[in-house]
Amino acid sequence: MKQRYVVFIALAMALTGCRGNDYIEKPATPNPTIPEKAITEATATAVNVNTLGIYGDGKTDFSSRIQEALNTYPSLYFPEGNYLISKTLSLNFKQNITGTDNTVFSTSGNGFPKNAESCFFSAAATDHIQLTRLSFTGINDKSRAIYALLVNGGCNDVKLNKLSAQYCGLIRSKLNDLPYNTIASGDYNLNTNLSIDSCTATGTSGSGMGIYLAYVKNWKISHCALANYRHGIEWWGGDSNPARDGSLTKPRLASNGVIDGVTVNHITEGGIWGSMGNGIVVQNCKVNDCGDVGIDFEGCFNSRATGNTVSNCRNGALATFFYNKNITFSGNTVTQDDPAATLACIYNATQLPDNKDIAFTNNNFRATKGVGVIKQLGPADTILFANNSLVNVVLNLTFNNNRRVRITGNQFKITEPTDRYDFVIKAGETNSKGIVTIDRNTITCSASGSRSVYGIYTTQSDYNSQPVNYLTENSITGVKTRYRMEWNGKNAGVNCKTYLQTTQAVLPDDILKVDNGNSISELYVNNKRH
């Protein structure tokens, strides 16, 4: 165990918004983790660095003098000014740094490594670090990865409050660059109890990360605004690829995290996402304009996204990837302006259905131009899609090796031509006695050309067991053929059964039964063989 030094530091800085960036949106209702009274008291008891001959003139490099002060005094206060830094400053046990709304730390980059991560402040294997009202200005160079604070080696109780960052990220945590299996053995302490509140940050030309928390537990990010990074917020508890760390039997080493009331905008890749988390909550956030995904759980357990607004994220405003367990998207509002952009997607690069219990409930999905899609690109053991509202959005939960799919109580409204799709709801390709249940949905099509669209389209091709489709009390209007049932199984003696229950009058054109298998599928309409 490394020796820990008892030192408090009070630093201060603020850029009251990230100058020169149109994408930053300040939090509408700050909810500081550190009470204003506590900040005032900490400032009053801190040592004013000006009395130590340290000034923020923007010209003089005071790095060494500041480090001496950090090693000497328990709390430091930095008055208004621009404090030039050329090397990383090390924080010690119980370090408290405060400033003003016009206290800035800046760097020319001299002394920082050019091809590796660097930081203004670092804390290693120490506890009780607090940074309040500080601004950080990094380097406008997308090849440089700079953070305001690096947390490493199992730190505990770290608070960032009312910070501002420009051309750098806010915080990066790691665990001595150790491999996952070494950390998972339990011989090392994770970084714990991190709080990041009421901060704003903007990156450099879509590079770096705003907040990157690796191997952390018990953490919260609230009322922050991030823009112009490669990734907005990322948590990391291992590599979710099942060929590496992501099998269902391995522990998720980023846990008990809350992301609340955060705005993430103009991101090159992922807005809010992470790998191998457990108990992650993303709520009341706004995510917009991401080149990849908006909110994404990769190899996560027991996590949810609720009450968020997500728009214009290319590969899925809401998404999962690889092997997840018990993931819920509920009460979110999702819009896409580009009809080629996916509104939500279940990804899984393997053919195994070890992606369990994925639920989309009570969400609002809308394509503002054309018709968008929610789809699968990989199997799942259990999918629930319930009580959602979809405007000009179709649903395709069809992928080989699905097990259980239920689509229930949703409202579909199609007012634009569905040129790219011949269905409103499509589901199937289950295996191992798989079941598709589509019940109590309302489908209304009023667009020209919708007569060539199938309201509900099931497709099955299990070679080894009998899949079953249950289609119950769905209301479908505005299409010529309400139901298409397709069977493609090639093994003799194996067929598919479909049970259709409806109070709507069944006309000859309402049902299309397609048999491409070696055996004839069975269709029952209102309990009678069709």
GROMACS .gro file of N, CA and C in nm, residues 332-448:
model
  351
  332ASN      N    1  -3.856   0.677  -2.309
  332ASN     CA    2  -3.767   0.763  -2.386
  332ASN      C    3  -3.838   0.819  -2.509
  333THR      N    4  -3.790   0.934  -2.557
  333THR     CA    5  -3.839   0.993  -2.680
  333THR      C    6  -3.725   0.991  -2.781
  334VAL      N    7  -3.749   0.926  -2.895
  334VAL     CA    8  -3.644   0.905  -2.995
  334VAL      C    9  -3.691   0.958  -3.129
  335THR      N   10  -3.610   1.043  -3.192
  335THR     CA   11  -3.640   1.092  -3.326
  335THR      C   12  -3.517   1.080  -3.415
  336GLN      N   13  -3.543   1.056  -3.543
  336GLN     CA   14  -3.437   1.053  -3.643
  336GLN      C   15  -3.483   1.133  -3.763
  337ASP      N   16  -3.396   1.222  -3.811
  337ASP     CA   17  -3.427   1.299  -3.932
  337ASP      C   18  -3.390   1.223  -4.058
  338ASP      N   19  -3.293   1.134  -4.048
  338ASP     CA   20  -3.248   1.055  -4.162
  338ASP      C   21  -3.317   0.919  -4.159
  339PRO      N   22  -3.398   0.885  -4.257
  339PRO     CA   23  -3.468   0.756  -4.253
  339PRO      C   24  -3.374   0.636  -4.258
  340ALA      N   25  -3.250   0.656  -4.302
  340ALA     CA   26  -3.154   0.546  -4.305
  340ALA      C   27  -3.091   0.521  -4.168
  341ALA      N   28  -3.111   0.613  -4.076
  341ALA     CA   29  -3.056   0.598  -3.941
  341ALA      C   30  -3.150   0.512  -3.856
  342THR      N   31  -3.094   0.421  -3.780
  342THR     CA   32  -3.172   0.327  -3.700
  342THR      C   33  -3.217   0.392  -3.571
  343LEU      N   34  -3.345   0.377  -3.538
  343LEU     CA   35  -3.394   0.437  -3.414
  343LEU      C   36  -3.355   0.355  -3.291
  344ALA      N   37  -3.352   0.223  -3.303
  344ALA     CA   38  -3.306   0.136  -3.195
  344ALA      C   39  -3.258   0.007  -3.258
  345CYS      N   40  -3.159  -0.057  -3.193
  345CYS     CA   41  -3.104  -0.178  -3.252
  345CYS      C   42  -3.050  -0.270  -3.144
  346ILE      N   43  -3.072  -0.400  -3.164
  346ILE     CA   44  -3.012  -0.505  -3.082
  346ILE      C   45  -2.900  -0.568  -3.164
  347TYR      N   46  -2.776  -0.542  -3.122
  347TYR     CA   47  -2.660  -0.599  -3.192
  347TYR      C   48  -2.608  -0.720  -3.114
  348ASN      N   49  -2.556  -0.816  -3.186
  348ASN     CA   50  -2.490  -0.931  -3.123
  348ASN      C   51  -2.408  -0.999  -3.232
  349ALA      N   52  -2.276  -0.987  -3.224
  349ALA     CA   53  -2.190  -1.037  -3.331
  349ALA      C   54  -2.175  -1.188  -3.330
  350THR      N   55  -2.232  -1.255  -3.229
  350THR     CA   56  -2.228  -1.401  -3.226
  350THR      C   57  -2.362  -1.457  -3.271
  351GLN      N   58  -2.368  -1.588  -3.290
  351GLN     CA   59  -2.494  -1.655  -3.325
  351GLN      C   60  -2.559  -1.718  -3.202
  352LEU      N   61  -2.508  -1.688  -3.083
  352LEU     CA   62  -2.564  -1.745  -2.961
  352LEU      C   63  -2.667  -1.650  -2.900
  353PRO      N   64  -2.778  -1.704  -2.850
  353PRO     CA   65  -2.882  -1.619  -2.792
  353PRO      C   66  -2.855  -1.584  -2.645
  354ASP      N   67  -2.728  -1.565  -2.608
  354ASP     CA   68  -2.694  -1.533  -2.470
  354ASP      C   69  -2.712  -1.384  -2.440
  355ASN      N   70  -2.797  -1.320  -2.514
  355ASN     CA   71  -2.837  -1.182  -2.494
  355ASN      C   72  -2.978  -1.188  -2.437
  356LYS      N   73  -2.993  -1.164  -2.307
  356LYS     CA   74  -3.115  -1.203  -2.237
  356LYS      C   75  -3.194  -1.083  -2.185
  357ASP      N   76  -3.326  -1.092  -2.203
  357ASP     CA   77  -3.419  -1.000  -2.138
  357ASP      C   78  -3.393  -0.855  -2.176
  358ILE      N   79  -3.417  -0.826  -2.303
  358ILE     CA   80  -3.408  -0.689  -2.355
  358ILE      C   81  -3.550  -0.636  -2.370
  359ALA      N   82  -3.580  -0.521  -2.309
  359ALA     CA   83  -3.716  -0.468  -2.310
  359ALA      C   84  -3.719  -0.322  -2.355
  360PHE      N   85  -3.814  -0.294  -2.446
  360PHE     CA   86  -3.845  -0.156  -2.487
  360PHE      C   87  -3.990  -0.132  -2.448
  361THR      N   88  -4.015  -0.042  -2.354
  361THR     CA   89  -4.152  -0.020  -2.306
  361THR      C   90  -4.183   0.129  -2.295
  362ASN      N   91  -4.302   0.167  -2.341
  362ASN     CA   92  -4.354   0.303  -2.322
  362ASN      C   93  -4.263   0.412  -2.380
  363ASN      N   94  -4.198   0.381  -2.489
  363ASN     CA   95  -4.117   0.481  -2.558
  363ASN      C   96  -4.195   0.544  -2.673
  364ASN      N   97  -4.149   0.660  -2.719
  364ASN     CA   98  -4.203   0.727  -2.836
  364ASN      C   99  -4.095   0.732  -2.944
  365PHE      N  100  -4.122   0.671  -3.058
  365PHE     CA  101  -4.028   0.669  -3.170
  365PHE      C  102  -4.091   0.742  -3.288
  366ARG      N  103  -4.011   0.829  -3.351
  366ARG     CA  104  -4.063   0.903  -3.467
  366ARG      C  105  -3.952   0.927  -3.569
  367ALA      N  106  -3.982   0.897  -3.694
  367ALA     CA  107  -3.896   0.937  -3.806
  367ALA      C  108  -3.957   1.063  -3.865
  368THR      N  109  -3.880   1.171  -3.868
  368THR     CA  110  -3.935   1.298  -3.915
  368THR      C  111  -3.937   1.308  -4.066
  369LYS      N  112  -3.857   1.223  -4.133
  369LYS     CA  113  -3.857   1.217  -4.279
  369LYS      C  114  -3.862   1.072  -4.322
  370GLY      N  115  -3.949   1.040  -4.416
  370GLY     CA  116  -3.957   0.903  -4.462
  370GLY      C  117  -4.001   0.808  -4.352
  371VAL      N  118  -3.958   0.681  -4.363
  371VAL     CA  119  -3.993   0.579  -4.265
  371VAL      C  120  -3.864   0.516  -4.212
  372GLY      N  121  -3.849   0.518  -4.081
  372GLY     CA  122  -3.733   0.460  -4.015
  372GLY      C  123  -3.761   0.321  -3.964
  373VAL      N  124  -3.661   0.262  -3.896
  373VAL     CA  125  -3.673   0.123  -3.854
  373VAL      C  126  -3.609   0.101  -3.718
  374ILE      N  127  -3.666   0.007  -3.644
  374ILE     CA  128  -3.606  -0.053  -3.524
  374ILE      C  129  -3.577  -0.197  -3.562
  375LYS      N  130  -3.453  -0.246  -3.536
  375LYS     CA  131  -3.418  -0.376  -3.592
  375LYS      C  132  -3.320  -0.452  -3.504
  376GLN      N  133  -3.295  -0.576  -3.544
  376GLN     CA  134  -3.195  -0.663  -3.484
  376GLN      C  135  -3.081  -0.689  -3.580
  377LEU      N  136  -2.961  -0.694  -3.524
  377LEU     CA  137  -2.844  -0.743  -3.597
  377LEU      C  138  -2.771  -0.842  -3.507
  378GLY      N  139  -2.843  -0.943  -3.465
  378GLY     CA  140  -2.790  -1.044  -3.375
  378GLY      C  141  -2.901  -1.100  -3.289
  379PRO      N  142  -2.890  -1.229  -3.245
  379PRO     CA  143  -2.999  -1.294  -3.174
  379PRO      C  144  -3.012  -1.251  -3.028
  380ALA      N  145  -3.128  -1.280  -2.972
  380ALA     CA  146  -3.153  -1.255  -2.830
  380ALA      C  147  -3.242  -1.367  -2.776
  381ASP      N  148  -3.224  -1.397  -2.650
  381ASP     CA  149  -3.303  -1.502  -2.586
  381ASP      C  150  -3.446  -1.456  -2.562
  382THR      N  151  -3.463  -1.335  -2.509
  382THR     CA  152  -3.596  -1.284  -2.478
  382THR      C  153  -3.602  -1.136  -2.511
  383ILE      N  154  -3.700  -1.096  -2.592
  383ILE     CA  155  -3.722  -0.957  -2.627
  383ILE      C  156  -3.867  -0.921  -2.596
  384LEU      N  157  -3.886  -0.808  -2.529
  384LEU     CA  158  -4.019  -0.753  -2.505
  384LEU      C  159  -4.024  -0.614  -2.566
  385PHE      N  160  -4.124  -0.593  -2.653
  385PHE     CA  161  -4.148  -0.461  -2.713
  385PHE      C  162  -4.292  -0.426  -2.685
  386ALA      N  163  -4.316  -0.339  -2.585
  386ALA     CA  164  -4.452  -0.323  -2.533
  386ALA      C  165  -4.489  -0.177  -2.511
  387ASN      N  166  -4.612  -0.143  -2.554
  387ASN     CA  167  -4.674  -0.015  -2.522
  387ASN      C  168  -4.594   0.106  -2.571
  388ASN      N  169  -4.532   0.090  -2.685
  388ASN     CA  170  -4.460   0.199  -2.747
  388ASN      C  171  -4.546   0.268  -2.852
  389SER      N  172  -4.513   0.394  -2.881
  389SER     CA  173  -4.578   0.468  -2.987
  389SER      C  174  -4.477   0.490  -3.099
  390LEU      N  175  -4.515   0.453  -3.222
  390LEU     CA  176  -4.425   0.464  -3.336
  390LEU      C  177  -4.493   0.538  -3.449
  391VAL      N  178  -4.432   0.647  -3.492
  391VAL     CA  179  -4.484   0.727  -3.603
  391VAL      C  180  -4.383   0.719  -3.718
  392ASN      N  181  -4.427   0.660  -3.828
  392ASN     CA  182  -4.341   0.638  -3.944
  392ASN      C  183  -4.215   0.559  -3.907
  393VAL      N  184  -4.236   0.458  -3.828
  393VAL     CA  185  -4.128   0.368  -3.786
  393VAL      C  186  -4.181   0.226  -3.793
  394VAL      N  187  -4.107   0.137  -3.860
  394VAL     CA  188  -4.144  -0.004  -3.864
  394VAL      C  189  -4.052  -0.082  -3.771
  395LEU      N  190  -4.094  -0.206  -3.740
  395LEU     CA  191  -4.025  -0.288  -3.641
  395LEU      C  192  -3.987  -0.422  -3.703
  396ASN      N  193  -3.858  -0.457  -3.690
  396ASN     CA  194  -3.811  -0.585  -3.744
  396ASN      C  195  -3.731  -0.658  -3.636
  397LEU      N  196  -3.798  -0.751  -3.568
  397LEU     CA  197  -3.732  -0.834  -3.466
  397LEU      C  198  -3.718  -0.975  -3.522
  398THR      N  199  -3.636  -0.985  -3.624
  398THR     CA  200  -3.614  -1.110  -3.695
  398THR      C  201  -3.465  -1.137  -3.701
  399PHE      N  202  -3.422  -1.246  -3.636
  399PHE     CA  203  -3.281  -1.285  -3.649
  399PHE      C  204  -3.265  -1.430  -3.607
  400ASN      N  205  -3.180  -1.500  -3.681
  400ASN     CA  206  -3.157  -1.642  -3.654
  400ASN      C  207  -3.114  -1.665  -3.508
  401ASN      N  208  -3.177  -1.765  -3.446
  401ASN     CA  209  -3.149  -1.806  -3.308
  401ASN      C  210  -3.215  -1.719  -3.203
  402ASN      N  211  -3.312  -1.636  -3.242
  402ASN     CA  212  -3.399  -1.578  -3.140
  402ASN      C  213  -3.471  -1.690  -3.065
  403ARG      N  214  -3.515  -1.658  -2.942
  403ARG     CA  215  -3.587  -1.760  -2.864
  403ARG      C  216  -3.732  -1.717  -2.835
  404ARG      N  217  -3.749  -1.607  -2.767
  404ARG     CA  218  -3.882  -1.559  -2.731
  404ARG      C  219  -3.893  -1.412  -2.770
  405VAL      N  220  -3.992  -1.380  -2.851
  405VAL     CA  221  -4.016  -1.241  -2.891
  405VAL      C  222  -4.163  -1.208  -2.864
  406ARG      N  223  -4.185  -1.100  -2.789
  406ARG     CA  224  -4.323  -1.055  -2.767
  406ARG      C  225  -4.335  -0.908  -2.805
  407ILE      N  226  -4.435  -0.878  -2.889
  407ILE     CA  227  -4.464  -0.744  -2.936
  407ILE      C  228  -4.609  -0.716  -2.899
  408THR      N  229  -4.633  -0.627  -2.804
  408THR     CA  230  -4.767  -0.615  -2.748
  408THR      C  231  -4.803  -0.471  -2.715
  409GLY      N  232  -4.927  -0.435  -2.747
  409GLY     CA  233  -4.984  -0.308  -2.703
  409GLY      C  234  -4.923  -0.184  -2.764
  410ASN      N  235  -4.861  -0.197  -2.881
  410ASN     CA  236  -4.796  -0.082  -2.945
  410ASN      C  237  -4.889  -0.013  -3.044
  411GLN      N  238  -4.862   0.115  -3.070
  411GLN     CA  239  -4.938   0.193  -3.166
  411GLN      C  240  -4.846   0.231  -3.282
  412PHE      N  241  -4.879   0.183  -3.401
  412PHE     CA  242  -4.801   0.214  -3.521
  412PHE      C  243  -4.885   0.303  -3.613
  413LYS      N  244  -4.825   0.416  -3.653
  413LYS     CA  245  -4.894   0.507  -3.746
  413LYS      C  246  -4.799   0.536  -3.861
  414ILE      N  247  -4.839   0.496  -3.983
  414ILE     CA  248  -4.755   0.515  -4.101
  414ILE      C  249  -4.825   0.612  -4.195
  415THR      N  250  -4.763   0.729  -4.213
  415THR     CA  251  -4.821   0.831  -4.302
  415THR      C  252  -4.731   0.860  -4.421
  416GLU      N  253  -4.612   0.802  -4.425
  416GLU     CA  254  -4.518   0.822  -4.535
  416GLU      C  255  -4.501   0.690  -4.612
  417PRO      N  256  -4.469   0.696  -4.740
  417PRO     CA  257  -4.450   0.573  -4.818
  417PRO      C  258  -4.338   0.487  -4.759
  418THR      N  259  -4.364   0.357  -4.748
  418THR     CA  260  -4.264   0.264  -4.691
  418THR      C  261  -4.187   0.197  -4.804
  419ASP      N  262  -4.117   0.276  -4.881
  419ASP     CA  263  -4.050   0.224  -5.000
  419ASP      C  264  -3.944   0.119  -4.967
  420ARG      N  265  -3.882   0.130  -4.852
  420ARG     CA  266  -3.771   0.041  -4.818
  420ARG      C  267  -3.817  -0.085  -4.746
  421TYR      N  268  -3.943  -0.090  -4.704
  421TYR     CA  269  -3.989  -0.202  -4.622
  421TYR      C  270  -4.125  -0.249  -4.674
  422ASP      N  271  -4.148  -0.381  -4.664
  422ASP     CA  272  -4.276  -0.436  -4.705
  422ASP      C  273  -4.356  -0.485  -4.584
  423PHE      N  274  -4.329  -0.430  -4.469
  423PHE     CA  275  -4.396  -0.471  -4.345
  423PHE      C  276  -4.404  -0.352  -4.250
  424VAL      N  277  -4.492  -0.363  -4.153
  424VAL     CA  278  -4.492  -0.272  -4.038
  424VAL      C  279  -4.432  -0.343  -3.918
  425ILE      N  280  -4.476  -0.467  -3.894
  425ILE     CA  281  -4.416  -0.551  -3.789
  425ILE      C  282  -4.364  -0.679  -3.855
  426LYS      N  283  -4.239  -0.711  -3.829
  426LYS     CA  284  -4.183  -0.838  -3.876
  426LYS      C  285  -4.109  -0.903  -3.760
  427ALA      N  286  -4.129  -1.035  -3.743
  427ALA     CA  287  -4.064  -1.104  -3.632
  427ALA      C  288  -4.049  -1.251  -3.666
  428GLY      N  289  -3.950  -1.314  -3.602
  428GLY     CA  290  -3.934  -1.456  -3.621
  428GLY      C  291  -3.792  -1.504  -3.620
  429GLU      N  292  -3.768  -1.614  -3.695
  429GLU     CA  293  -3.640  -1.685  -3.701
  429GLU      C  294  -3.597  -1.735  -3.562
  430THR      N  295  -3.696  -1.783  -3.487
  430THR     CA  296  -3.665  -1.839  -3.355
  430THR      C  297  -3.616  -1.982  -3.368
  431ASN      N  298  -3.546  -2.028  -3.265
  431ASN     CA  299  -3.495  -2.164  -3.259
  431ASN      C  300  -3.521  -2.223  -3.121
  432SER      N  301  -3.497  -2.353  -3.107
  432SER     CA  302  -3.512  -2.423  -2.978
  432SER      C  303  -3.652  -2.404  -2.921
  433LYS      N  304  -3.753  -2.443  -3.002
  433LYS     CA  305  -3.893  -2.430  -2.962
  433LYS      C  306  -3.929  -2.284  -2.937
  434GLY      N  307  -3.885  -2.198  -3.025
  434GLY     CA  308  -3.906  -2.055  -3.009
  434GLY      C  309  -4.051  -2.014  -3.027
  435ILE      N  310  -4.085  -1.899  -2.968
  435ILE     CA  311  -4.221  -1.848  -2.972
  435ILE      C  312  -4.219  -1.700  -3.008
  436VAL      N  313  -4.305  -1.661  -3.103
  436VAL     CA  314  -4.330  -1.521  -3.134
  436VAL      C  315  -4.474  -1.490  -3.094
  437THR      N  316  -4.491  -1.387  -3.012
  437THR     CA  317  -4.623  -1.342  -2.971
  437THR      C  318  -4.641  -1.197  -3.014
  438ILE      N  319  -4.742  -1.174  -3.097
  438ILE     CA  320  -4.773  -1.039  -3.142
  438ILE      C  321  -4.919  -1.014  -3.109
  439ASP      N  322  -4.945  -0.930  -3.011
  439ASP     CA  323  -5.083  -0.916  -2.964
  439ASP      C  324  -5.117  -0.772  -2.927
  440ARG      N  325  -5.243  -0.738  -2.956
  440ARG     CA  326  -5.305  -0.613  -2.914
  440ARG      C  327  -5.229  -0.488  -2.962
  441ASN      N  328  -5.175  -0.497  -3.081
  441ASN     CA  329  -5.112  -0.381  -3.144
  441ASN      C  330  -5.213  -0.314  -3.238
  442THR      N  331  -5.196  -0.185  -3.260
  442THR     CA  332  -5.278  -0.111  -3.354
  442THR      C  333  -5.188  -0.058  -3.465
  443ILE      N  334  -5.222  -0.093  -3.587
  443ILE     CA  335  -5.145  -0.050  -3.704
  443ILE      C  336  -5.238   0.028  -3.796
  444THR      N  337  -5.200   0.154  -3.824
  444THR     CA  338  -5.279   0.240  -3.913
  444THR      C  339  -5.188   0.292  -4.021
  445CYS      N  340  -5.217   0.259  -4.145
  445CYS     CA  341  -5.139   0.303  -4.261
  445CYS      C  342  -5.226   0.392  -4.348
  446SER      N  343  -5.180   0.514  -4.374
  446SER     CA  344  -5.256   0.606  -4.460
  446SER      C  345  -5.173   0.659  -4.575
  447ALA      N  346  -5.048   0.614  -4.588
  447ALA     CA  347  -4.961   0.663  -4.694
  447ALA      C  348  -4.994   0.597  -4.827
  448SER      N  349  -4.966   0.669  -4.934
  448SER     CA  350  -4.982   0.609  -5.065
  448SER      C  351  -4.882   0.496  -5.081
   0.00000   0.00000   0.00000
